[in-house]
Amino acid sequence: MKTVPISILLISLMLLSVPAIAGEHYTISLGEDMSLRMTVVAFEPKKHKITKCQITDWSGICLIDGKPVFGTDWGLPRNQLIQAELRIGAKTIKLDVSCMYNVIPTPQDFTLEKVEGGYLIHGRFSDGAGSYEAEWLIIENSSVRTRLANREC
């Protein structure tokens, strides 16, 4: 009978226990040894509570899981941004991505601005219909989203 070394068995078990995030991964260079890493997954309506609202003389989706929806024209989103993080050298800083849908990240849609105490990341998101802007303030190893707003194309 052939035996497997214990080290290979332990490594295999460790790899199996680490959850992988499925979806599309994007990395956008922001210069100065900084990059923005994002994970976008297909939106699965059956996994969410979807609320329609009456908007003047028509209705549309206004809440997903009880939160406002950005990136759609009141319809079901095709995808969802589930993770974003800023990498500065070896440091990783998580960014708030709640309520962000129909994301197709491209380098020209992001800017990094050095401000007193840290950085501002500006992002523009559009799928050709619903468009919105997000902004995050990064100070040391911490971040806060300071803007999430619909905008006209």
mmCIF file of C-alpha atoms in Angstrom:
data_model
loop_
_atom_site.group_PDB
_atom_site.id
_atom_site.type_symbol
_atom_site.label_atom_id
_atom_site.label_comp_id
_atom_site.label_asym_id
_atom_site.label_seq_id
_atom_site.Cartn_x
_atom_site.Cartn_y
_atom_site.Cartn_z
ATOM 1 C CA MET A 1 0.000 0.000 0.000
ATOM 2 C CA LYS A 2 1.260 3.440 -0.952
ATOM 3 C CA THR A 3 1.369 6.068 1.825
ATOM 4 C CA VAL A 4 1.095 9.831 1.537
ATOM 5 C CA PRO A 5 3.530 11.964 3.551
ATOM 6 C CA ILE A 6 1.788 13.777 6.403
ATOM 7 C CA SER A 7 3.051 17.184 5.193
ATOM 8 C CA ILE A 8 1.301 16.774 1.816
ATOM 9 C CA LEU A 9 -1.881 15.654 3.548
ATOM 10 C CA LEU A 10 -1.841 18.665 5.914
ATOM 11 C CA ILE A 11 -1.185 21.141 3.099
ATOM 12 C CA SER A 12 -4.013 19.628 1.042
ATOM 13 C CA LEU A 13 -6.440 19.930 3.973
ATOM 14 C CA MET A 14 -5.408 23.550 4.593
ATOM 15 C CA LEU A 15 -5.974 24.472 0.946
ATOM 16 C CA LEU A 16 -9.391 22.838 0.952
ATOM 17 C CA SER A 17 -10.459 24.746 4.069
ATOM 18 C CA VAL A 18 -9.645 28.208 2.643
ATOM 19 C CA PRO A 19 -12.769 29.637 1.006
ATOM 20 C CA ALA A 20 -12.162 30.880 -2.518
ATOM 21 C CA ILE A 21 -14.054 33.871 -3.813
ATOM 22 C CA ALA A 22 -15.451 32.951 -7.192
ATOM 23 C CA GLY A 23 -15.978 35.644 -9.749
ATOM 24 C CA GLU A 24 -13.939 37.972 -11.877
ATOM 25 C CA HIS A 25 -10.920 39.608 -10.288
ATOM 26 C CA TYR A 26 -9.622 42.985 -11.430
ATOM 27 C CA THR A 27 -6.408 44.751 -10.457
ATOM 28 C CA ILE A 28 -5.948 48.411 -11.341
ATOM 29 C CA SER A 29 -2.612 50.127 -10.791
ATOM 30 C CA LEU A 30 -2.891 53.472 -9.039
ATOM 31 C CA GLY A 31 0.851 54.218 -9.104
ATOM 32 C CA GLU A 32 3.287 54.639 -6.201
ATOM 33 C CA ASP A 33 3.273 50.865 -5.481
ATOM 34 C CA MET A 34 -0.520 51.032 -5.033
ATOM 35 C CA SER A 35 -3.232 48.966 -6.664
ATOM 36 C CA LEU A 36 -6.968 48.524 -6.351
ATOM 37 C CA ARG A 37 -8.153 44.890 -6.351
ATOM 38 C CA MET A 38 -11.824 44.117 -6.947
ATOM 39 C CA THR A 39 -13.965 41.000 -7.148
ATOM 40 C CA VAL A 40 -17.185 41.034 -9.181
ATOM 41 C CA VAL A 41 -19.667 38.123 -9.180
ATOM 42 C CA ALA A 42 -22.827 37.376 -11.115
ATOM 43 C CA PHE A 43 -25.919 38.633 -9.310
ATOM 44 C CA GLU A 44 -28.140 35.773 -8.153
ATOM 45 C CA PRO A 45 -31.646 37.136 -7.438
ATOM 46 C CA LYS A 46 -32.769 34.055 -5.504
ATOM 47 C CA LYS A 47 -30.115 34.750 -2.854
ATOM 48 C CA HIS A 48 -31.415 38.257 -2.133
ATOM 49 C CA LYS A 49 -34.523 40.026 -0.895
ATOM 50 C CA ILE A 50 -35.609 42.320 -3.725
ATOM 51 C CA THR A 51 -38.007 45.213 -3.125
ATOM 52 C CA LYS A 52 -39.849 47.098 -5.852
ATOM 53 C CA CYS A 53 -41.010 50.668 -5.339
ATOM 54 C CA GLN A 54 -43.563 52.776 -7.135
ATOM 55 C CA ILE A 55 -41.757 55.610 -8.942
ATOM 56 C CA THR A 56 -44.283 58.108 -10.311
ATOM 57 C CA ASP A 57 -46.185 56.086 -12.928
ATOM 58 C CA TRP A 58 -43.948 52.969 -13.055
ATOM 59 C CA SER A 59 -42.261 50.615 -10.612
ATOM 60 C CA GLY A 60 -38.711 49.349 -10.328
ATOM 61 C CA ILE A 61 -36.241 47.696 -7.997
ATOM 62 C CA CYS A 62 -35.170 50.180 -5.353
ATOM 63 C CA LEU A 63 -33.819 47.958 -2.560
ATOM 64 C CA ILE A 64 -31.774 44.766 -2.444
ATOM 65 C CA ASP A 65 -31.479 43.185 1.004
ATOM 66 C CA GLY A 66 -33.032 46.357 2.438
ATOM 67 C CA LYS A 67 -30.377 48.698 0.972
ATOM 68 C CA PRO A 68 -30.460 51.169 -1.961
ATOM 69 C CA VAL A 69 -29.266 49.954 -5.361
ATOM 70 C CA PHE A 70 -26.595 51.760 -7.404
ATOM 71 C CA GLY A 71 -25.777 50.857 -11.008
ATOM 72 C CA THR A 72 -29.121 49.881 -12.485
ATOM 73 C CA ASP A 73 -31.979 51.703 -14.133
ATOM 74 C CA TRP A 74 -34.394 50.190 -11.612
ATOM 75 C CA GLY A 75 -33.997 46.657 -13.026
ATOM 76 C CA LEU A 76 -32.204 43.539 -11.795
ATOM 77 C CA PRO A 77 -28.427 43.915 -11.718
ATOM 78 C CA ARG A 78 -26.258 41.589 -13.783
ATOM 79 C CA ASN A 79 -23.366 41.586 -11.324
ATOM 80 C CA GLN A 80 -22.311 42.765 -7.902
ATOM 81 C CA LEU A 81 -19.067 44.136 -6.493
ATOM 82 C CA ILE A 82 -18.430 41.946 -3.444
ATOM 83 C CA GLN A 83 -14.895 42.934 -2.510
ATOM 84 C CA ALA A 84 -12.466 45.803 -3.054
ATOM 85 C CA GLU A 85 -9.198 46.483 -1.362
ATOM 86 C CA LEU A 86 -6.380 48.951 -1.740
ATOM 87 C CA ARG A 87 -2.891 47.488 -1.714
ATOM 88 C CA ILE A 88 -0.108 49.819 -0.644
ATOM 89 C CA GLY A 89 3.107 47.824 -0.754
ATOM 90 C CA ALA A 90 2.469 44.896 1.582
ATOM 91 C CA LYS A 91 -0.538 46.538 3.332
ATOM 92 C CA THR A 92 -4.112 45.671 2.367
ATOM 93 C CA ILE A 93 -6.987 48.018 3.244
ATOM 94 C CA LYS A 94 -10.581 46.849 2.684
ATOM 95 C CA LEU A 95 -13.069 49.240 1.043
ATOM 96 C CA ASP A 96 -16.846 49.366 1.601
ATOM 97 C CA VAL A 97 -18.621 48.013 -1.502
ATOM 98 C CA SER A 98 -22.177 47.690 -0.195
ATOM 99 C CA CYS A 99 -24.955 48.650 -2.656
ATOM 100 C CA MET A 100 -22.631 48.564 -5.717
ATOM 101 C CA TYR A 101 -23.917 46.696 -8.792
ATOM 102 C CA ASN A 102 -23.248 46.383 -12.553
ATOM 103 C CA VAL A 103 -19.553 47.007 -12.129
ATOM 104 C CA ILE A 104 -17.143 46.803 -15.059
ATOM 105 C CA PRO A 105 -13.864 48.236 -13.673
ATOM 106 C CA THR A 106 -11.525 49.950 -16.138
ATOM 107 C CA PRO A 107 -8.329 51.862 -15.245
ATOM 108 C CA GLN A 108 -9.543 55.174 -16.684
ATOM 109 C CA ASP A 109 -12.460 55.170 -14.233
ATOM 110 C CA PHE A 110 -10.252 55.474 -11.136
ATOM 111 C CA THR A 111 -8.048 58.228 -9.771
ATOM 112 C CA LEU A 112 -5.936 58.485 -6.656
ATOM 113 C CA GLU A 113 -5.441 61.823 -4.963
ATOM 114 C CA LYS A 114 -2.993 62.474 -2.152
ATOM 115 C CA VAL A 115 -4.738 64.542 0.542
ATOM 116 C CA GLU A 116 -3.775 65.721 3.991
ATOM 117 C CA GLY A 117 -3.431 62.613 6.153
ATOM 118 C CA GLY A 118 -3.871 60.044 3.394
ATOM 119 C CA TYR A 119 -5.466 59.399 0.010
ATOM 120 C CA LEU A 120 -8.784 59.720 -1.803
ATOM 121 C CA ILE A 121 -9.780 57.110 -4.378
ATOM 122 C CA HIS A 122 -12.395 58.299 -6.883
ATOM 123 C CA GLY A 123 -14.256 55.720 -8.960
ATOM 124 C CA ARG A 124 -16.830 56.058 -11.737
ATOM 125 C CA PHE A 125 -19.046 53.074 -12.458
ATOM 126 C CA SER A 126 -21.334 52.621 -15.458
ATOM 127 C CA ASP A 127 -22.759 49.824 -17.534
ATOM 128 C CA GLY A 128 -23.962 52.307 -20.153
ATOM 129 C CA ALA A 129 -27.264 52.935 -18.397
ATOM 130 C CA GLY A 130 -27.168 53.414 -14.632
ATOM 131 C CA SER A 131 -24.027 55.258 -13.579
ATOM 132 C CA TYR A 132 -22.695 56.312 -10.213
ATOM 133 C CA GLU A 133 -19.607 57.538 -8.398
ATOM 134 C CA ALA A 134 -17.870 56.287 -5.280
ATOM 135 C CA GLU A 135 -15.125 57.836 -3.221
ATOM 136 C CA TRP A 136 -13.089 56.388 -0.366
ATOM 137 C CA LEU A 137 -10.837 58.175 2.115
ATOM 138 C CA ILE A 138 -7.826 56.143 3.241
ATOM 139 C CA ILE A 139 -5.860 57.156 6.318
ATOM 140 C CA GLU A 140 -3.161 54.794 7.614
ATOM 141 C CA ASN A 141 -4.707 51.291 7.578
ATOM 142 C CA SER A 142 -8.315 52.475 7.619
ATOM 143 C CA SER A 143 -10.878 53.502 5.004
ATOM 144 C CA VAL A 144 -14.336 55.005 4.833
ATOM 145 C CA ARG A 145 -16.532 55.471 1.784
ATOM 146 C CA THR A 146 -17.270 59.189 1.722
ATOM 147 C CA ARG A 147 -19.453 59.258 -1.393
ATOM 148 C CA LEU A 148 -21.822 56.968 -3.257
ATOM 149 C CA ALA A 149 -24.078 58.888 -5.631
ATOM 150 C CA ASN A 150 -25.965 58.473 -8.895
ATOM 151 C CA ARG A 151 -24.759 60.648 -11.726
ATOM 152 C CA GLU A 152 -25.740 61.471 -15.300
ATOM 153 C CA CYS A 153 -23.681 59.931 -18.131
#
